Short mmCIF file of C-alpha atoms and ligand atoms in Angstrom, two decimals:
data_model
loop_
_atom_site.label_atom_id
_atom_site.label_comp_id
_atom_site.label_asym_id
_atom_site.label_seq_id
_atom_site.Cartn_x
_atom_site.Cartn_y
_atom_site.Cartn_z
CA MET A 1 0.04 -0.02 0.01
CA SER A 2 1.48 3.48 -0.93
CA ASP A 3 2.16 5.99 1.77
CA HIS A 4 1.91 8.68 -0.90
CA ILE A 5 -1.85 9.04 -1.24
CA MET A 6 -3.34 11.99 0.74
CA PRO A 7 -5.51 10.09 3.36
CA THR A 8 -8.74 11.98 2.33
CA TYR A 9 -10.56 8.71 2.02
CA ALA A 10 -10.97 5.98 4.62
CA SER A 11 -10.67 3.44 1.88
CA LEU A 12 -11.51 -0.16 2.43
CA PRO A 13 -8.61 -2.58 2.03
CA ILE A 14 -9.43 -4.01 -1.31
CA ARG A 15 -8.44 -3.19 -4.75
CA PHE A 16 -10.42 -4.22 -7.85
CA SER A 17 -8.64 -5.33 -10.86
CA ARG A 18 -11.39 -5.65 -13.42
CA GLY A 19 -15.19 -5.58 -13.90
CA LEU A 20 -17.88 -6.82 -16.26
CA GLY A 21 -21.43 -5.88 -16.16
CA PRO A 22 -22.60 -5.77 -12.45
CA ARG A 23 -19.41 -7.76 -11.21
CA LEU A 24 -15.98 -6.86 -9.99
CA TRP A 25 -12.94 -8.91 -9.38
CA ASP A 26 -10.38 -8.09 -6.79
CA SER A 27 -6.63 -8.60 -7.15
CA GLU A 28 -7.04 -12.17 -5.36
CA GLY A 29 -9.78 -13.14 -8.12
CA LYS A 30 -12.58 -13.13 -5.55
CA VAL A 31 -15.91 -11.98 -7.42
CA TYR A 32 -18.25 -9.26 -6.10
CA LEU A 33 -21.72 -8.16 -6.98
CA ASP A 34 -21.71 -4.49 -7.19
CA ALA A 35 -24.81 -2.66 -5.63
CA LEU A 36 -23.31 0.69 -5.72
CA SER A 37 -22.09 1.32 -9.04
CA GLY A 38 -19.21 3.46 -7.92
CA ILE A 39 -21.70 5.57 -6.05
CA ALA A 40 -24.23 6.21 -8.93
CA VAL A 41 -21.56 6.38 -11.62
CA CYS A 42 -21.62 2.98 -13.45
CA GLY A 43 -25.14 2.66 -14.28
CA LEU A 44 -24.39 0.56 -17.40
CA GLY A 45 -22.11 -1.63 -15.12
CA HIS A 46 -18.51 -2.24 -15.88
CA ALA A 47 -16.84 -2.40 -19.29
CA HIS A 48 -20.00 -1.95 -21.24
CA PRO A 49 -18.88 -2.81 -24.70
CA VAL A 50 -20.59 0.10 -26.44
CA VAL A 51 -18.94 2.51 -24.05
CA ALA A 52 -15.66 0.78 -24.23
CA ASP A 53 -15.58 0.90 -28.05
CA ALA A 54 -16.61 4.64 -28.05
CA ILE A 55 -13.75 5.42 -25.58
CA CYS A 56 -11.18 3.31 -27.68
CA GLN A 57 -12.24 4.67 -30.93
CA GLN A 58 -12.07 8.33 -29.55
CA GLY A 59 -8.76 7.53 -27.98
CA HIS A 60 -7.44 6.54 -31.43
CA THR A 61 -8.74 9.47 -33.22
CA LEU A 62 -8.58 12.72 -30.76
CA LEU A 63 -8.60 13.03 -27.01
CA HIS A 64 -8.30 16.83 -26.56
CA THR A 65 -7.88 20.02 -28.44
CA SER A 66 -9.28 22.91 -26.47
CA ASN A 67 -12.40 24.87 -25.88
CA ILE A 68 -10.83 27.61 -27.92
CA TYR A 69 -12.01 25.53 -30.91
CA ARG A 70 -15.20 23.92 -31.70
CA ILE A 71 -15.53 20.31 -30.47
CA GLU A 72 -17.97 18.19 -32.56
CA GLN A 73 -18.56 15.54 -29.90
CA GLN A 74 -19.47 18.35 -27.35
CA GLU A 75 -21.90 19.89 -29.82
CA LEU A 76 -23.59 16.36 -30.46
CA LEU A 77 -23.65 15.89 -26.69
CA ALA A 78 -25.18 19.38 -25.89
CA ASP A 79 -27.82 18.90 -28.64
CA ARG A 80 -28.76 15.48 -27.22
CA LEU A 81 -29.03 16.53 -23.57
CA CYS A 82 -31.10 19.62 -24.56
CA ALA A 83 -33.49 17.44 -26.53
CA LEU A 84 -33.75 14.90 -23.54
CA THR A 85 -34.33 17.69 -20.96
CA GLY A 86 -35.97 20.52 -22.74
CA MET A 87 -33.15 22.76 -21.59
CA ASP A 88 -31.39 25.44 -23.97
CA ASN A 89 -27.72 25.08 -23.43
CA VAL A 90 -25.02 23.37 -21.50
CA PHE A 91 -21.56 24.08 -19.89
CA PHE A 92 -19.49 21.06 -19.50
CA GLY A 93 -16.73 20.49 -16.65
CA ASN A 94 -15.44 17.42 -15.09
CA SER A 95 -17.28 16.62 -11.98
CA GLY A 96 -20.45 17.20 -10.05
CA ALA A 97 -18.86 19.96 -7.89
CA GLU A 98 -17.90 21.73 -11.08
CA ALA A 99 -21.31 21.53 -12.50
CA ASN A 100 -22.73 22.94 -9.29
CA GLU A 101 -20.04 25.75 -9.30
CA ALA A 102 -21.37 26.74 -12.65
CA ALA A 103 -24.84 27.01 -11.38
CA ILE A 104 -23.70 28.98 -8.55
CA LYS A 105 -21.92 31.46 -10.73
CA ILE A 106 -24.96 31.65 -12.93
CA SER A 107 -27.21 32.45 -10.01
CA ARG A 108 -24.79 35.32 -8.81
CA ARG A 109 -24.90 36.70 -12.35
CA PHE A 110 -28.56 36.56 -12.38
CA ALA A 111 -28.72 38.39 -9.00
CA HIS A 112 -26.24 41.14 -10.18
CA GLN A 113 -28.41 41.76 -13.41
CA LYS A 114 -31.36 42.31 -10.97
CA GLY A 115 -29.22 44.69 -8.91
CA ILE A 116 -29.04 42.42 -5.93
CA GLU A 117 -25.34 42.83 -4.64
CA GLN A 118 -25.57 40.38 -1.70
CA PRO A 119 -27.53 37.38 -3.15
CA LEU A 120 -28.62 34.41 -1.16
CA ILE A 121 -29.08 30.90 -2.75
CA ILE A 122 -31.30 28.61 -0.63
CA THR A 123 -30.06 25.22 -0.15
CA PHE A 124 -31.16 22.41 2.41
CA GLN A 125 -30.14 20.69 5.63
CA ASN A 126 -28.52 17.22 4.81
CA SER A 127 -28.03 18.16 1.14
CA PHE A 128 -24.69 17.32 -0.62
CA HIS A 129 -23.51 19.38 -3.49
CA GLY A 130 -19.63 18.82 -3.62
CA ARG A 131 -16.27 19.47 -2.03
CA THR A 132 -14.97 22.90 -3.57
CA LEU A 133 -15.26 25.80 -1.26
CA ALA A 134 -18.68 27.16 -2.70
CA THR A 135 -20.21 23.63 -3.09
CA LEU A 136 -19.25 22.52 0.38
CA THR A 137 -20.68 25.81 1.71
CA ALA A 138 -23.98 25.01 -0.22
CA THR A 139 -23.83 21.56 1.26
CA GLY A 140 -26.15 21.20 4.41
CA ASN A 141 -23.72 19.26 6.50
CA ASP A 142 -21.26 20.97 8.90
CA LYS A 143 -18.94 18.08 9.00
CA VAL A 144 -17.69 18.66 5.43
CA LYS A 145 -17.06 22.46 6.30
CA GLN A 146 -14.90 21.88 9.25
CA GLY A 147 -11.42 23.71 9.39
CA PHE A 148 -12.17 25.28 5.98
CA ALA A 149 -13.19 28.85 7.06
CA PRO A 150 -13.56 31.42 5.78
CA LEU A 151 -16.37 30.19 3.60
CA PRO A 152 -18.12 31.94 0.84
CA ALA A 153 -21.02 33.89 1.78
CA GLY A 154 -24.46 33.81 0.16
CA PHE A 155 -26.11 30.36 1.31
CA LEU A 156 -29.14 30.06 3.49
CA HIS A 157 -29.75 26.37 4.70
CA LEU A 158 -33.51 25.43 5.34
CA PRO A 159 -35.04 22.17 6.34
CA TYR A 160 -35.76 19.78 3.46
CA ASN A 161 -39.22 18.98 2.40
CA ASP A 162 -40.70 21.88 4.14
CA LEU A 163 -42.31 24.52 1.79
CA GLU A 164 -43.42 26.54 4.56
CA ALA A 165 -39.81 27.37 5.60
CA VAL A 166 -39.09 28.50 2.18
CA GLN A 167 -42.13 30.68 2.17
CA HIS A 168 -41.13 32.12 5.47
CA ALA A 169 -37.44 32.79 4.18
CA ALA A 170 -39.00 34.76 1.22
CA GLU A 171 -40.92 36.85 3.61
CA GLN A 172 -37.67 37.66 5.63
CA SER A 173 -35.29 38.41 2.81
CA ASP A 174 -35.37 40.35 -0.49
CA ASN A 175 -31.93 38.99 -1.35
CA ILE A 176 -32.93 35.29 -2.30
CA VAL A 177 -32.27 34.65 -5.88
CA ALA A 178 -32.16 30.85 -6.33
CA ILE A 179 -32.90 27.46 -4.75
CA LEU A 180 -30.35 24.65 -5.24
CA VAL A 181 -32.11 21.39 -4.50
CA GLU A 182 -31.63 17.61 -4.95
CA PRO A 183 -34.88 16.06 -6.18
CA ALA A 184 -33.96 13.13 -3.78
CA GLN A 185 -31.21 13.45 -1.20
CA GLY A 186 -28.71 10.82 -1.81
CA GLU A 187 -25.73 11.25 0.49
CA GLY A 188 -28.13 12.72 2.92
CA GLY A 189 -29.74 9.27 3.53
CA VAL A 190 -31.94 8.70 0.38
CA ARG A 191 -34.64 11.30 1.54
CA ILE A 192 -37.50 11.29 -1.01
CA PRO A 193 -39.54 14.49 -0.65
CA ASP A 194 -43.37 14.50 -0.54
CA PRO A 195 -45.01 14.38 -4.02
CA GLY A 196 -45.84 18.22 -4.34
CA TYR A 197 -42.43 19.33 -2.93
CA LEU A 198 -40.60 20.15 -6.05
CA ALA A 199 -43.67 21.64 -7.83
CA GLY A 200 -44.19 23.78 -4.75
CA LEU A 201 -40.53 25.01 -5.13
CA ARG A 202 -40.98 25.71 -8.68
CA ALA A 203 -44.22 27.70 -7.82
CA LEU A 204 -42.33 29.75 -5.18
CA CYS A 205 -39.35 30.49 -7.61
CA ASP A 206 -41.91 31.67 -10.34
CA GLN A 207 -43.73 33.82 -7.79
CA HIS A 208 -40.41 35.50 -6.45
CA ASP A 209 -38.49 35.41 -9.69
CA TRP A 210 -35.79 33.07 -8.37
CA LEU A 211 -33.86 30.44 -10.34
CA LEU A 212 -34.77 26.72 -9.44
CA MET A 213 -31.63 24.90 -9.79
CA THR A 214 -31.88 21.06 -9.52
CA ASP A 215 -28.75 18.90 -8.56
CA GLU A 216 -29.49 15.73 -10.36
CA ILE A 217 -25.95 14.53 -10.20
CA GLN A 218 -27.01 11.37 -8.19
CA THR A 219 -30.49 11.03 -9.37
CA GLY A 220 -30.16 11.88 -13.05
CA ILE A 221 -29.50 9.85 -16.24
CA GLY A 222 -32.14 7.22 -15.59
CA ARG A 223 -31.49 6.41 -12.13
CA SER A 224 -34.95 7.81 -10.88
CA GLY A 225 -36.84 5.62 -13.57
CA HIS A 226 -37.05 8.76 -15.48
CA PHE A 227 -34.06 10.57 -17.54
CA LEU A 228 -34.48 13.14 -14.78
CA ALA A 229 -36.05 12.77 -11.27
CA SER A 230 -37.69 16.19 -11.76
CA GLU A 231 -39.85 14.63 -14.49
CA ILE A 232 -41.68 12.64 -11.70
CA SER A 233 -43.02 16.20 -10.38
CA ASP A 234 -43.60 17.38 -13.94
CA ILE A 235 -41.48 20.40 -13.48
CA LYS A 236 -38.56 21.99 -15.60
CA PRO A 237 -35.70 23.68 -13.53
CA ASP A 238 -34.02 26.90 -14.89
CA VAL A 239 -30.66 25.27 -14.12
CA LEU A 240 -29.82 21.53 -14.08
CA THR A 241 -26.61 19.87 -12.92
CA LEU A 242 -25.40 16.35 -14.00
CA ALA A 243 -22.39 14.32 -13.59
CA LYS A 244 -21.70 10.85 -12.13
CA ALA A 245 -23.54 8.44 -14.53
CA LEU A 246 -23.37 10.66 -17.73
CA ALA A 247 -20.30 8.91 -19.10
CA ASN A 248 -20.30 5.74 -16.99
CA GLY A 249 -16.92 6.67 -15.19
CA VAL A 250 -15.12 8.95 -17.63
CA PRO A 251 -15.04 12.27 -15.71
CA ILE A 252 -17.70 14.71 -16.92
CA GLY A 253 -20.16 17.31 -15.39
CA ALA A 254 -22.70 19.40 -17.12
CA CYS A 255 -24.85 22.40 -16.09
CA LEU A 256 -27.66 23.00 -18.31
CA THR A 257 -29.74 26.15 -18.39
CA SER A 258 -32.93 27.28 -19.84
CA GLY A 259 -34.91 30.63 -20.42
CA LYS A 260 -33.67 33.48 -18.42
CA ALA A 261 -30.82 31.48 -17.02
CA ALA A 262 -29.59 30.57 -20.36
CA ASP A 263 -27.40 33.44 -21.36
CA LEU A 264 -25.91 34.71 -18.21
CA LEU A 265 -22.42 33.28 -18.76
CA GLY A 266 -20.75 34.80 -21.93
CA ALA A 267 -17.39 34.59 -23.40
CA GLY A 268 -14.69 34.64 -20.85
CA SER A 269 -16.91 34.46 -18.01
CA HIS A 270 -16.31 30.74 -17.21
CA GLY A 271 -14.26 27.80 -18.38
CA SER A 272 -12.53 24.58 -17.76
CA THR A 273 -9.47 23.01 -19.74
CA PHE A 274 -10.68 19.35 -19.87
CA GLY A 275 -14.49 20.37 -19.82
CA GLY A 276 -16.51 18.78 -22.80
CA ASN A 277 -13.47 17.20 -24.33
CA PRO A 278 -13.97 14.70 -27.25
CA LEU A 279 -13.28 11.58 -24.91
CA SER A 280 -15.85 12.37 -22.25
CA CYS A 281 -18.34 13.53 -24.69
CA SER A 282 -18.06 10.45 -26.84
CA ALA A 283 -18.44 8.24 -23.79
CA ALA A 284 -21.55 10.28 -22.68
CA LEU A 285 -23.04 9.97 -26.26
CA ALA A 286 -22.49 6.17 -26.12
CA VAL A 287 -24.26 6.01 -22.50
CA LEU A 288 -27.21 7.85 -23.79
CA GLN A 289 -27.48 5.60 -26.82
CA VAL A 290 -27.35 2.46 -24.66
CA LEU A 291 -29.95 3.87 -22.14
CA GLU A 292 -32.26 4.16 -25.12
CA ASP A 293 -31.43 1.02 -27.01
CA GLU A 294 -31.69 -1.24 -23.96
CA HIS A 295 -34.69 0.45 -22.61
CA LEU A 296 -32.97 1.08 -19.27
CA ILE A 297 -34.79 3.91 -17.83
CA GLU A 298 -38.12 1.92 -18.19
CA ARG A 299 -36.37 -1.04 -16.65
CA ALA A 300 -35.02 1.09 -13.78
CA ALA A 301 -38.63 2.19 -13.02
CA THR A 302 -40.23 -1.41 -13.12
CA LEU A 303 -37.20 -3.35 -11.46
CA GLY A 304 -36.71 -0.58 -8.90
CA GLN A 305 -40.39 -0.73 -7.92
CA ARG A 306 -40.00 -4.65 -7.57
CA ILE A 307 -36.93 -4.46 -5.59
CA HIS A 308 -38.54 -1.96 -3.29
CA ASP A 309 -41.59 -4.16 -2.80
CA GLU A 310 -39.38 -7.06 -2.09
CA PHE A 311 -37.57 -5.34 0.64
CA CYS A 312 -40.78 -4.01 2.25
CA SER A 313 -42.35 -7.44 2.33
CA ARG A 314 -39.23 -8.90 3.90
CA LEU A 315 -37.97 -6.16 6.11
CA GLN A 316 -40.78 -3.70 7.02
CA ASP A 317 -41.84 -5.38 10.12
CA HIS A 318 -38.36 -5.80 11.49
CA PRO A 319 -37.91 -3.95 14.80
CA LEU A 320 -34.56 -2.38 13.63
CA VAL A 321 -35.96 -1.12 10.30
CA LYS A 322 -37.38 2.43 10.47
CA ASP A 323 -38.16 3.02 6.85
CA ILE A 324 -37.70 1.73 3.47
CA ARG A 325 -37.48 4.41 0.62
CA HIS A 326 -36.66 4.39 -3.12
CA MET A 327 -36.79 6.36 -6.14
CA GLY A 328 -36.31 4.18 -9.15
CA MET A 329 -32.99 2.28 -8.55
CA LEU A 330 -31.84 4.31 -5.58
CA PHE A 331 -32.77 2.57 -2.33
CA GLY A 332 -32.37 3.54 1.29
CA ILE A 333 -33.12 1.11 4.07
CA GLU A 334 -32.96 3.22 7.38
CA LEU A 335 -32.34 1.42 10.56
CA THR A 336 -33.09 2.45 14.10
CA GLN A 337 -29.28 2.29 14.78
CA ASP A 338 -26.05 3.09 13.08
CA CYS A 339 -24.83 0.23 10.86
CA PRO A 340 -21.39 0.98 9.36
CA GLN A 341 -20.31 -2.53 9.99
CA LEU A 342 -22.69 -3.79 7.14
CA VAL A 343 -20.39 -2.52 4.62
CA GLY A 344 -17.50 -4.78 5.60
CA GLN A 345 -19.92 -7.71 6.31
CA ALA A 346 -21.40 -7.47 2.94
CA LEU A 347 -17.96 -7.11 1.24
CA ASP A 348 -16.89 -10.44 3.09
CA GLN A 349 -19.92 -12.05 1.36
CA GLY A 350 -19.05 -10.61 -2.13
CA LEU A 351 -21.58 -7.60 -2.17
CA LEU A 352 -20.75 -4.06 -2.55
CA ILE A 353 -23.26 -1.63 -0.56
CA ASN A 354 -22.87 1.65 1.16
CA VAL A 355 -24.22 3.05 4.29
CA THR A 356 -24.86 6.73 4.48
CA ALA A 357 -25.99 9.23 7.16
CA GLY A 358 -24.83 6.62 9.75
CA ASN A 359 -27.87 4.43 9.68
CA VAL A 360 -29.09 4.26 6.07
CA ILE A 361 -28.03 1.17 3.72
CA ARG A 362 -27.81 2.90 0.32
CA LEU A 363 -28.07 0.79 -2.78
CA LEU A 364 -27.36 2.00 -6.29
CA PRO A 365 -27.16 -1.03 -8.29
CA PRO A 366 -26.27 -0.76 -12.14
CA LEU A 367 -29.50 -0.36 -14.13
CA ILE A 368 -28.30 -3.29 -16.30
CA ILE A 369 -28.85 -5.96 -13.52
CA SER A 370 -30.91 -9.07 -14.40
CA ASP A 371 -33.68 -10.20 -12.16
CA ALA A 372 -31.59 -13.02 -10.81
CA GLU A 373 -28.89 -10.45 -9.75
CA ALA A 374 -31.60 -8.17 -8.32
CA GLU A 375 -32.88 -11.12 -6.18
CA GLN A 376 -29.27 -11.83 -5.03
CA ILE A 377 -28.82 -8.32 -3.86
CA VAL A 378 -32.31 -8.37 -1.96
CA ASP A 379 -31.39 -11.77 -0.37
CA GLN A 380 -27.97 -10.71 0.67
CA VAL A 381 -29.02 -7.44 2.06
CA CYS A 382 -32.10 -8.86 3.94
CA GLN A 383 -29.82 -11.61 5.39
CA LEU A 384 -27.33 -8.92 6.63
CA VAL A 385 -30.25 -6.94 8.31
CA LEU A 386 -31.78 -9.91 9.89
CA ALA A 387 -28.52 -11.09 11.29
CA LEU A 388 -28.14 -7.69 13.24
N1 PLP B 401 -24.32 16.53 -5.86
C1 PLP B 401 -24.67 15.50 -5.50
C2 PLP B 401 -26.14 15.28 -5.25
C3 PLP B 401 -23.87 14.35 -5.33
O1 PLP B 401 -24.29 13.19 -4.81
C4 PLP B 401 -22.51 14.54 -5.52
C5 PLP B 401 -21.57 13.58 -5.24
O2 PLP B 401 -21.74 12.61 -4.49
C6 PLP B 401 -22.01 15.87 -5.95
C7 PLP B 401 -22.87 16.79 -6.13
C8 PLP B 401 -20.50 16.10 -6.04
O3 PLP B 401 -20.13 15.44 -7.22
P1 PLP B 401 -18.50 15.18 -7.47
O4 PLP B 401 -18.11 14.24 -6.49
O5 PLP B 401 -18.51 14.63 -8.85
O6 PLP B 401 -17.85 16.44 -7.48
#
């Protein structure tokens, strides 16, 4: 083990050497079923042949030029994403945090255009938006901020799934310009808001001339059973951020805008050397094609419901199980006690899972899993819970 990696992650003592579909092999040759997808990244599983071919072909053709030139794959991807989402244009970066940084900058431009010099963005308790200075400040979790002061100003944290709190904030301040919200909180414990919540936020944004900015970095690209989770609420945001599953593991982030948010960043106002390069855009175009060709979004909706129902029938009466939640293929099983040990126990049994917010088992299986693999995940997770 190298002593030269900055110890920012408490990594598990395991190295994977290859993957195929929903399976990974460690350096000893032990096989694992992946119910986490690299935390919502590898929605198409590992080494998907269409994505692998696109990456190889692009590697043999052209990896990088610069955004000072036009990039064909970037233009194709922007057109495709706008067609899929109804948004008007896209800025490409390399990560979720970078996509959210662009969103934050856009809302600041919006504010200054309106003559608001000290703008506020509403974000929510238990949210997660990234680790850069602005995005960790937006994040509603004090732990990620510790030791990093001074933090940028301009964020107001309110309780999630509470429209009254937002209404109240609107009455208290004329400086609010935007809301940044996850349609379901992933890192915060797989929290799914009430059905009318996002539509309520949309209405408040319309009423007060604020931007609604949806962070779909974890919920987007089919994970929710729709291309975007916001489709479930039948709303369109002004700003939308994507990353994670967009290129199935090749780094990419995208900030999409529509309407009044679309033209706020002009030439020279933002940039990123690698953002939108031919490699990441080719991989993302391949991902979008596979999602469509293999009907994976519909599959995420039906299989996700089936897995959820199965968890409910087997676990909901268990005294240690507080709640079972899901949105498409994003699952959270909340226990009445912290359960970090389950990650290691699952690993011993050849299953990759995650525990977030201390007591929530979080599952994000690849969308390509078979019925049998889904059953195996449910069986193994239920056994782990029943053995507690
Ligand atoms: N936003 C959400 C909802 C996320 O889940 C994450 C990562 O987990 C991020 C933003 C940050 O993305 P990245 O780690 O690619 O910067």
